[in-house]
Short mmCIF file of N, CA and C in Angstrom, two decimals:
data_model
loop_
_atom_site.label_atom_id
_atom_site.label_comp_id
_atom_site.label_asym_id
_atom_site.label_seq_id
_atom_site.Cartn_x
_atom_site.Cartn_y
_atom_site.Cartn_z
N MET A 45 -5.36 53.45 10.42
CA MET A 45 -6.13 52.23 10.41
C MET A 45 -5.28 51.11 10.96
N ARG A 46 -5.87 50.32 11.80
CA ARG A 46 -5.20 49.21 12.43
C ARG A 46 -5.54 47.93 11.70
N THR A 47 -4.52 47.13 11.48
CA THR A 47 -4.76 45.83 10.85
C THR A 47 -4.68 44.76 11.90
N HIS A 48 -5.21 43.62 11.59
CA HIS A 48 -5.21 42.51 12.53
C HIS A 48 -3.78 42.05 12.79
N GLY A 49 -3.43 41.88 14.04
CA GLY A 49 -2.12 41.37 14.41
C GLY A 49 -1.08 42.45 14.66
N SER A 50 -1.33 43.70 14.33
CA SER A 50 -0.34 44.75 14.59
C SER A 50 -0.49 45.22 16.04
N THR A 51 0.63 45.60 16.60
CA THR A 51 0.59 46.11 17.97
C THR A 51 1.05 47.55 17.96
N ALA A 52 0.31 48.38 18.60
CA ALA A 52 0.67 49.80 18.68
C ALA A 52 1.63 50.00 19.83
N ASN A 53 2.59 50.87 19.65
CA ASN A 53 3.54 51.22 20.69
C ASN A 53 2.86 52.20 21.64
N PRO A 54 2.66 51.82 22.90
CA PRO A 54 1.95 52.70 23.82
C PRO A 54 2.73 53.98 24.14
N PHE A 55 4.06 54.00 23.88
CA PHE A 55 4.87 55.17 24.17
C PHE A 55 5.15 56.02 22.94
N ALA A 56 4.61 55.65 21.80
CA ALA A 56 4.96 56.29 20.53
C ALA A 56 4.70 57.78 20.53
N ARG A 57 3.69 58.26 21.13
CA ARG A 57 3.36 59.68 21.05
C ARG A 57 3.21 60.29 22.45
N THR A 58 4.00 59.84 23.35
CA THR A 58 3.90 60.35 24.72
C THR A 58 5.17 61.12 25.08
N PRO A 59 5.12 61.91 26.13
CA PRO A 59 6.33 62.63 26.58
C PRO A 59 7.44 61.67 27.00
N VAL A 60 7.09 60.47 27.44
CA VAL A 60 8.09 59.48 27.84
C VAL A 60 8.97 59.13 26.66
N ALA A 61 8.37 58.96 25.49
CA ALA A 61 9.13 58.62 24.29
C ALA A 61 10.13 59.71 23.95
N ALA A 62 9.77 60.94 24.15
CA ALA A 62 10.67 62.05 23.86
C ALA A 62 11.78 62.15 24.91
N ALA A 63 11.49 61.78 26.14
CA ALA A 63 12.46 61.92 27.23
C ALA A 63 13.51 60.82 27.24
N VAL A 64 13.20 59.65 26.74
CA VAL A 64 14.13 58.52 26.81
C VAL A 64 15.46 58.84 26.12
N PRO A 65 15.50 59.33 24.88
CA PRO A 65 16.80 59.64 24.27
C PRO A 65 17.57 60.71 25.04
N ALA A 66 16.89 61.70 25.57
CA ALA A 66 17.56 62.75 26.33
C ALA A 66 18.18 62.19 27.60
N VAL A 67 17.45 61.34 28.30
CA VAL A 67 17.97 60.73 29.53
C VAL A 67 19.16 59.83 29.21
N LEU A 68 19.06 59.04 28.15
CA LEU A 68 20.18 58.18 27.75
C LEU A 68 21.41 59.00 27.37
N THR A 69 21.22 60.10 26.69
CA THR A 69 22.33 60.98 26.32
C THR A 69 23.00 61.55 27.56
N LEU A 70 22.20 62.04 28.50
CA LEU A 70 22.77 62.59 29.74
C LEU A 70 23.49 61.52 30.55
N LEU A 71 22.93 60.35 30.63
CA LEU A 71 23.55 59.25 31.36
C LEU A 71 24.89 58.87 30.72
N THR A 72 24.91 58.76 29.40
CA THR A 72 26.14 58.44 28.68
C THR A 72 27.19 59.52 28.92
N ALA A 73 26.81 60.78 28.84
CA ALA A 73 27.73 61.88 29.06
C ALA A 73 28.30 61.82 30.48
N PHE A 74 27.47 61.53 31.46
CA PHE A 74 27.93 61.43 32.84
C PHE A 74 28.95 60.31 32.99
N VAL A 75 28.66 59.15 32.42
CA VAL A 75 29.57 58.00 32.53
C VAL A 75 30.90 58.32 31.85
N VAL A 76 30.85 58.89 30.66
CA VAL A 76 32.07 59.22 29.93
C VAL A 76 32.88 60.26 30.72
N ARG A 77 32.23 61.29 31.23
CA ARG A 77 32.95 62.33 31.99
C ARG A 77 33.55 61.78 33.29
N SER A 78 32.89 60.82 33.90
CA SER A 78 33.40 60.29 35.17
C SER A 78 34.49 59.24 34.96
N ARG A 79 34.55 58.64 33.79
CA ARG A 79 35.52 57.57 33.53
C ARG A 79 36.62 57.95 32.55
N CYS A 80 36.47 59.06 31.82
CA CYS A 80 37.43 59.44 30.78
C CYS A 80 37.91 60.87 30.99
N VAL A 81 39.09 61.15 30.44
CA VAL A 81 39.65 62.49 30.52
C VAL A 81 40.44 62.76 29.23
N LEU A 82 40.36 64.00 28.75
CA LEU A 82 41.16 64.44 27.61
C LEU A 82 42.37 65.18 28.15
N LEU A 83 43.54 64.94 27.58
CA LEU A 83 44.72 65.67 27.98
C LEU A 83 45.59 65.94 26.77
N ASP A 84 46.39 66.99 26.86
CA ASP A 84 47.28 67.38 25.78
C ASP A 84 48.71 67.03 26.13
N VAL A 85 49.43 66.48 25.15
CA VAL A 85 50.84 66.14 25.34
C VAL A 85 51.66 67.42 25.27
N SER A 86 52.57 67.55 26.21
CA SER A 86 53.46 68.71 26.23
C SER A 86 54.90 68.19 26.32
N GLY A 87 55.65 68.41 25.26
CA GLY A 87 57.05 67.99 25.27
C GLY A 87 57.30 66.75 24.44
N PRO A 88 58.59 66.42 24.25
CA PRO A 88 58.97 65.32 23.36
C PRO A 88 59.25 63.98 24.05
N SER A 89 58.92 63.84 25.33
CA SER A 89 59.35 62.64 26.05
C SER A 89 58.70 61.34 25.57
N MET A 90 57.57 61.43 24.85
CA MET A 90 56.91 60.20 24.37
C MET A 90 57.05 59.99 22.86
N LEU A 91 57.95 60.75 22.22
CA LEU A 91 58.21 60.52 20.79
C LEU A 91 58.78 59.12 20.62
N PRO A 92 58.46 58.40 19.60
CA PRO A 92 57.64 58.77 18.45
C PRO A 92 56.14 58.46 18.63
N ALA A 93 55.74 57.85 19.72
CA ALA A 93 54.34 57.45 19.89
C ALA A 93 53.41 58.67 19.94
N TYR A 94 53.77 59.67 20.74
CA TYR A 94 52.94 60.86 20.88
C TYR A 94 53.81 62.10 20.76
N ARG A 95 53.30 63.08 20.03
CA ARG A 95 54.03 64.32 19.77
C ARG A 95 53.50 65.46 20.64
N ASP A 96 54.33 66.48 20.79
CA ASP A 96 53.92 67.69 21.49
C ASP A 96 52.66 68.24 20.83
N GLY A 97 51.63 68.48 21.62
CA GLY A 97 50.38 69.01 21.09
C GLY A 97 49.32 67.96 20.79
N ASP A 98 49.68 66.67 20.77
CA ASP A 98 48.67 65.63 20.56
C ASP A 98 47.66 65.66 21.69
N ARG A 99 46.41 65.39 21.37
CA ARG A 99 45.35 65.28 22.37
C ARG A 99 45.06 63.80 22.57
N LEU A 100 45.04 63.36 23.82
CA LEU A 100 44.85 61.94 24.14
C LEU A 100 43.57 61.75 24.96
N LEU A 101 42.93 60.61 24.73
CA LEU A 101 41.78 60.20 25.53
C LEU A 101 42.28 59.12 26.48
N ALA A 102 42.09 59.35 27.77
CA ALA A 102 42.51 58.38 28.79
C ALA A 102 41.31 57.95 29.60
N ALA A 103 41.35 56.71 30.07
CA ALA A 103 40.26 56.16 30.88
C ALA A 103 40.76 55.89 32.29
N ARG A 104 39.90 56.22 33.23
CA ARG A 104 40.19 55.89 34.63
C ARG A 104 39.83 54.43 34.84
N VAL A 105 40.84 53.62 35.07
CA VAL A 105 40.63 52.19 35.30
C VAL A 105 41.38 51.78 36.55
N PRO A 106 41.04 50.65 37.12
CA PRO A 106 41.80 50.18 38.30
C PRO A 106 43.25 49.88 37.90
N VAL A 107 44.18 50.22 38.77
CA VAL A 107 45.60 50.01 38.47
C VAL A 107 45.92 48.53 38.28
N ARG A 108 45.11 47.65 38.83
CA ARG A 108 45.36 46.21 38.68
C ARG A 108 45.22 45.74 37.24
N LEU A 109 44.59 46.55 36.38
CA LEU A 109 44.44 46.19 34.97
C LEU A 109 45.64 46.60 34.12
N VAL A 110 46.57 47.35 34.71
CA VAL A 110 47.73 47.84 33.97
C VAL A 110 48.74 46.71 33.75
N ARG A 111 49.30 46.67 32.55
CA ARG A 111 50.32 45.68 32.18
C ARG A 111 51.58 46.41 31.73
N ARG A 112 52.69 45.71 31.72
CA ARG A 112 53.93 46.28 31.20
C ARG A 112 53.69 46.69 29.74
N GLY A 113 54.15 47.87 29.37
CA GLY A 113 53.96 48.37 28.01
C GLY A 113 52.76 49.29 27.86
N THR A 114 51.87 49.33 28.85
CA THR A 114 50.71 50.20 28.81
C THR A 114 51.14 51.66 28.99
N VAL A 115 50.57 52.56 28.18
CA VAL A 115 50.83 53.99 28.35
C VAL A 115 49.83 54.51 29.38
N VAL A 116 50.37 55.16 30.41
CA VAL A 116 49.55 55.59 31.54
C VAL A 116 49.67 57.09 31.78
N VAL A 117 48.72 57.61 32.53
CA VAL A 117 48.74 59.00 32.98
C VAL A 117 49.05 58.98 34.47
N ILE A 118 50.05 59.76 34.85
CA ILE A 118 50.49 59.84 36.24
C ILE A 118 50.28 61.28 36.72
N ARG A 119 49.57 61.43 37.85
CA ARG A 119 49.41 62.76 38.45
C ARG A 119 50.74 63.20 39.05
N LEU A 120 51.10 64.45 38.79
CA LEU A 120 52.32 64.99 39.38
C LEU A 120 52.05 65.39 40.81
N ARG A 121 53.08 65.40 41.61
CA ARG A 121 52.94 65.85 42.99
C ARG A 121 52.56 67.32 42.98
N PRO A 122 51.69 67.73 43.88
CA PRO A 122 51.35 69.16 43.94
C PRO A 122 52.58 69.97 44.29
N VAL A 123 52.75 71.07 43.60
CA VAL A 123 53.87 71.97 43.87
C VAL A 123 53.44 72.95 44.94
N PRO A 124 54.21 73.07 46.03
CA PRO A 124 53.82 74.01 47.08
C PRO A 124 53.80 75.44 46.54
N ALA A 125 52.87 76.21 47.06
CA ALA A 125 52.76 77.61 46.63
C ALA A 125 54.02 78.36 47.03
N PRO A 126 54.52 79.19 46.11
CA PRO A 126 55.72 79.96 46.47
C PRO A 126 55.41 80.97 47.56
N SER A 127 56.42 81.23 48.38
CA SER A 127 56.19 82.23 49.43
C SER A 127 56.16 83.60 48.76
N GLY A 128 55.24 84.38 49.16
CA GLY A 128 55.10 85.70 48.53
C GLY A 128 53.83 86.35 49.01
N PRO A 129 53.35 87.32 48.25
CA PRO A 129 52.15 88.04 48.67
C PRO A 129 50.95 87.11 48.83
N ALA A 130 50.17 87.36 49.85
CA ALA A 130 48.97 86.56 50.09
C ALA A 130 48.00 86.72 48.92
N GLY A 131 47.29 85.65 48.62
CA GLY A 131 46.30 85.70 47.56
C GLY A 131 46.88 85.53 46.17
N ARG A 132 48.13 85.12 46.08
CA ARG A 132 48.75 84.91 44.77
C ARG A 132 48.04 83.78 44.04
N VAL A 133 47.78 83.97 42.76
CA VAL A 133 47.07 83.00 41.95
C VAL A 133 48.04 81.90 41.52
N PRO A 134 47.67 80.62 41.69
CA PRO A 134 48.57 79.54 41.27
C PRO A 134 48.73 79.53 39.75
N ASP A 135 49.86 79.01 39.29
CA ASP A 135 50.17 78.93 37.86
C ASP A 135 49.34 77.82 37.24
N ARG A 136 48.36 78.19 36.42
CA ARG A 136 47.47 77.21 35.77
C ARG A 136 48.12 76.57 34.55
N THR A 137 49.29 77.08 34.11
CA THR A 137 49.95 76.51 32.94
C THR A 137 50.90 75.39 33.32
N ALA A 138 51.18 75.24 34.60
CA ALA A 138 52.07 74.17 35.04
C ALA A 138 51.42 72.81 34.80
N PRO A 139 52.19 71.84 34.30
CA PRO A 139 51.59 70.52 34.05
C PRO A 139 51.11 69.86 35.34
N THR A 140 50.01 69.14 35.24
CA THR A 140 49.46 68.46 36.41
C THR A 140 49.58 66.94 36.28
N ALA A 141 49.99 66.48 35.10
CA ALA A 141 50.11 65.04 34.86
C ALA A 141 51.19 64.79 33.83
N MET A 142 51.67 63.55 33.79
CA MET A 142 52.62 63.16 32.76
C MET A 142 52.17 61.84 32.14
N VAL A 143 52.54 61.66 30.88
CA VAL A 143 52.20 60.45 30.14
C VAL A 143 53.48 59.65 29.96
N LYS A 144 53.47 58.41 30.42
CA LYS A 144 54.65 57.54 30.34
C LYS A 144 54.20 56.11 30.07
N ARG A 145 55.17 55.26 29.72
CA ARG A 145 54.90 53.85 29.46
C ARG A 145 55.37 53.02 30.66
N VAL A 146 54.55 52.07 31.09
CA VAL A 146 54.92 51.21 32.22
C VAL A 146 56.03 50.26 31.76
N ALA A 147 57.17 50.34 32.46
CA ALA A 147 58.32 49.51 32.13
C ALA A 147 58.44 48.32 33.08
N ALA A 148 57.93 48.46 34.29
CA ALA A 148 58.00 47.36 35.26
C ALA A 148 56.88 47.51 36.29
N LEU A 149 56.38 46.36 36.72
CA LEU A 149 55.30 46.27 37.70
C LEU A 149 55.90 45.88 39.06
N PRO A 150 55.10 45.93 40.12
CA PRO A 150 55.62 45.55 41.44
C PRO A 150 56.26 44.16 41.41
N GLY A 151 57.44 44.06 42.01
CA GLY A 151 58.15 42.79 42.08
C GLY A 151 59.08 42.52 40.90
N GLU A 152 59.04 43.38 39.88
CA GLU A 152 59.90 43.19 38.70
C GLU A 152 61.15 44.07 38.83
N ALA A 153 62.21 43.68 38.13
CA ALA A 153 63.45 44.46 38.12
C ALA A 153 63.24 45.78 37.40
N THR A 154 63.91 46.82 37.87
CA THR A 154 63.79 48.13 37.25
C THR A 154 64.72 48.20 36.04
N PRO A 155 64.16 48.39 34.84
CA PRO A 155 65.00 48.48 33.65
C PRO A 155 65.62 49.87 33.51
N GLY A 156 66.75 49.92 32.82
CA GLY A 156 67.35 51.21 32.51
C GLY A 156 68.11 51.85 33.65
N LEU A 157 68.32 51.14 34.73
CA LEU A 157 69.11 51.69 35.83
C LEU A 157 70.43 50.94 35.92
N PRO A 158 71.49 51.63 36.35
CA PRO A 158 72.78 50.93 36.47
C PRO A 158 72.70 49.71 37.37
N SER A 159 71.92 49.81 38.45
CA SER A 159 71.79 48.64 39.32
C SER A 159 70.46 47.96 39.00
N ALA A 160 70.48 47.07 38.03
CA ALA A 160 69.26 46.39 37.61
C ALA A 160 68.75 45.42 38.67
N ALA A 161 69.49 45.28 39.75
CA ALA A 161 69.06 44.39 40.82
C ALA A 161 67.93 45.00 41.64
N GLU A 162 67.68 46.31 41.48
CA GLU A 162 66.61 46.96 42.23
C GLU A 162 65.27 46.46 41.73
N VAL A 163 64.34 46.24 42.65
CA VAL A 163 63.03 45.70 42.32
C VAL A 163 61.97 46.76 42.64
N VAL A 164 60.94 46.83 41.79
CA VAL A 164 59.84 47.78 42.01
C VAL A 164 59.09 47.32 43.26
N PRO A 165 58.93 48.22 44.24
CA PRO A 165 58.24 47.82 45.49
C PRO A 165 56.74 47.62 45.29
N PRO A 166 56.11 46.90 46.18
CA PRO A 166 54.65 46.73 46.11
C PRO A 166 53.97 48.10 46.10
N GLY A 167 52.88 48.21 45.34
CA GLY A 167 52.11 49.44 45.31
C GLY A 167 52.73 50.53 44.45
N HIS A 168 53.66 50.16 43.55
CA HIS A 168 54.34 51.14 42.71
C HIS A 168 54.45 50.66 41.27
N LEU A 169 54.65 51.61 40.35
CA LEU A 169 54.93 51.33 38.94
C LEU A 169 56.25 52.00 38.59
N PHE A 170 56.99 51.39 37.67
CA PHE A 170 58.20 52.01 37.14
C PHE A 170 57.87 52.44 35.73
N VAL A 171 57.90 53.75 35.46
CA VAL A 171 57.47 54.28 34.16
C VAL A 171 58.63 54.98 33.47
N LEU A 172 58.64 54.87 32.12
CA LEU A 172 59.67 55.51 31.31
C LEU A 172 59.02 56.20 30.12
N GLY A 173 59.64 57.28 29.67
CA GLY A 173 59.21 57.91 28.43
C GLY A 173 59.81 57.14 27.26
N ASP A 174 59.14 57.15 26.12
CA ASP A 174 59.66 56.45 24.94
C ASP A 174 60.94 57.09 24.43
N ASN A 175 61.07 58.39 24.57
CA ASN A 175 62.24 59.14 24.12
C ASN A 175 63.17 59.28 25.31
N ARG A 176 63.94 58.23 25.59
CA ARG A 176 64.74 58.14 26.82
C ARG A 176 65.74 59.28 27.00
N GLU A 177 66.23 59.84 25.90
CA GLU A 177 67.25 60.90 26.01
C GLU A 177 66.74 62.16 26.69
N VAL A 178 65.45 62.44 26.57
CA VAL A 178 64.92 63.69 27.13
C VAL A 178 63.84 63.47 28.19
N SER A 179 63.45 62.23 28.42
CA SER A 179 62.34 61.96 29.33
C SER A 179 62.74 62.08 30.79
N TYR A 180 61.88 62.73 31.55
CA TYR A 180 62.00 62.79 33.01
C TYR A 180 61.02 61.77 33.55
N ASP A 181 61.52 60.69 34.14
CA ASP A 181 60.66 59.56 34.49
C ASP A 181 61.18 58.86 35.74
N SER A 182 60.82 57.59 35.90
CA SER A 182 61.18 56.86 37.12
C SER A 182 62.69 56.69 37.31
N ARG A 183 63.47 56.87 36.26
CA ARG A 183 64.93 56.82 36.43
C ARG A 183 65.39 57.99 37.29
N HIS A 184 64.61 59.08 37.29
CA HIS A 184 64.96 60.27 38.06
C HIS A 184 64.19 60.37 39.36
N THR A 185 62.93 59.93 39.35
CA THR A 185 62.06 60.11 40.51
C THR A 185 61.87 58.85 41.34
N GLY A 186 62.24 57.72 40.78
CA GLY A 186 61.98 56.45 41.44
C GLY A 186 60.60 55.92 41.04
N PRO A 187 60.25 54.74 41.53
CA PRO A 187 58.94 54.17 41.20
C PRO A 187 57.80 55.08 41.64
N VAL A 188 56.72 55.05 40.88
CA VAL A 188 55.56 55.91 41.12
C VAL A 188 54.53 55.17 41.96
N PRO A 189 54.07 55.75 43.06
CA PRO A 189 53.04 55.09 43.89
C PRO A 189 51.72 54.95 43.12
N PHE A 190 51.01 53.86 43.37
CA PHE A 190 49.70 53.65 42.76
C PHE A 190 48.77 54.85 42.97
N ALA A 191 48.91 55.54 44.09
CA ALA A 191 48.02 56.66 44.41
C ALA A 191 48.12 57.78 43.38
N ARG A 192 49.23 57.84 42.64
CA ARG A 192 49.39 58.89 41.62
C ARG A 192 48.97 58.41 40.24
N PHE A 193 48.56 57.16 40.11
CA PHE A 193 48.08 56.62 38.84
C PHE A 193 46.72 57.22 38.54
N ALA A 194 46.57 57.81 37.33
CA ALA A 194 45.30 58.47 36.98
C ALA A 194 44.51 57.72 35.91
N GLY A 195 45.16 56.86 35.13
CA GLY A 195 44.44 56.13 34.09
C GLY A 195 45.35 55.65 32.98
N VAL A 196 44.74 55.04 31.97
CA VAL A 196 45.48 54.53 30.81
C VAL A 196 45.07 55.30 29.56
N VAL A 197 46.03 55.51 28.67
CA VAL A 197 45.74 56.19 27.41
C VAL A 197 45.06 55.21 26.48
N LEU A 198 43.91 55.63 25.94
CA LEU A 198 43.15 54.79 25.01
C LEU A 198 43.53 55.07 23.57
N CYS A 199 43.60 56.36 23.22
CA CYS A 199 43.88 56.71 21.82
C CYS A 199 44.20 58.20 21.69
N ARG A 200 44.69 58.54 20.52
CA ARG A 200 44.89 59.95 20.15
C ARG A 200 43.57 60.44 19.57
N VAL A 201 43.19 61.66 19.92
CA VAL A 201 41.93 62.24 19.44
C VAL A 201 42.26 63.38 18.49
N ARG A 202 41.61 63.36 17.35
CA ARG A 202 41.86 64.42 16.39
C ARG A 202 41.19 65.71 16.85
N ARG A 203 41.92 66.80 16.73
CA ARG A 203 41.35 68.11 17.08
C ARG A 203 40.44 68.56 15.96
N GLY A 204 39.44 69.31 16.33
CA GLY A 204 38.60 69.80 15.26
C GLY A 204 37.33 70.24 15.76
#
């Protein structure tokens, strides 16, 4: 029964009403998958912030949003295939990215190097692991080109 002043929802019992939540769910999933990535920490280089086995959620953002102190994901250089039998399967267990903290931005002095007079060149980041004693980072490889920047770490995700 309809009362005076009430308005009926024209979509309340239509297929459109059922499709809207499904479409929104798919759209949200697409956006999250295209902008976010889950990765697992391997090794002690980011202790105490992140431990071996921690799962991290990272977002793909423009490198211009990165600030000193931000924890970032850096794509590793592709390792050339070893010479050997044709059709050899690449090692899928090899790491494809590293998690480090930005220590210096373009134009800033490189920290932690004997010659602190060196400056990070344009288009590069200087990254360090929190656990300096064991971290393999920009002290060994030099500044990282923006092209290898993959995103920023948002948070640790609980497994389950």
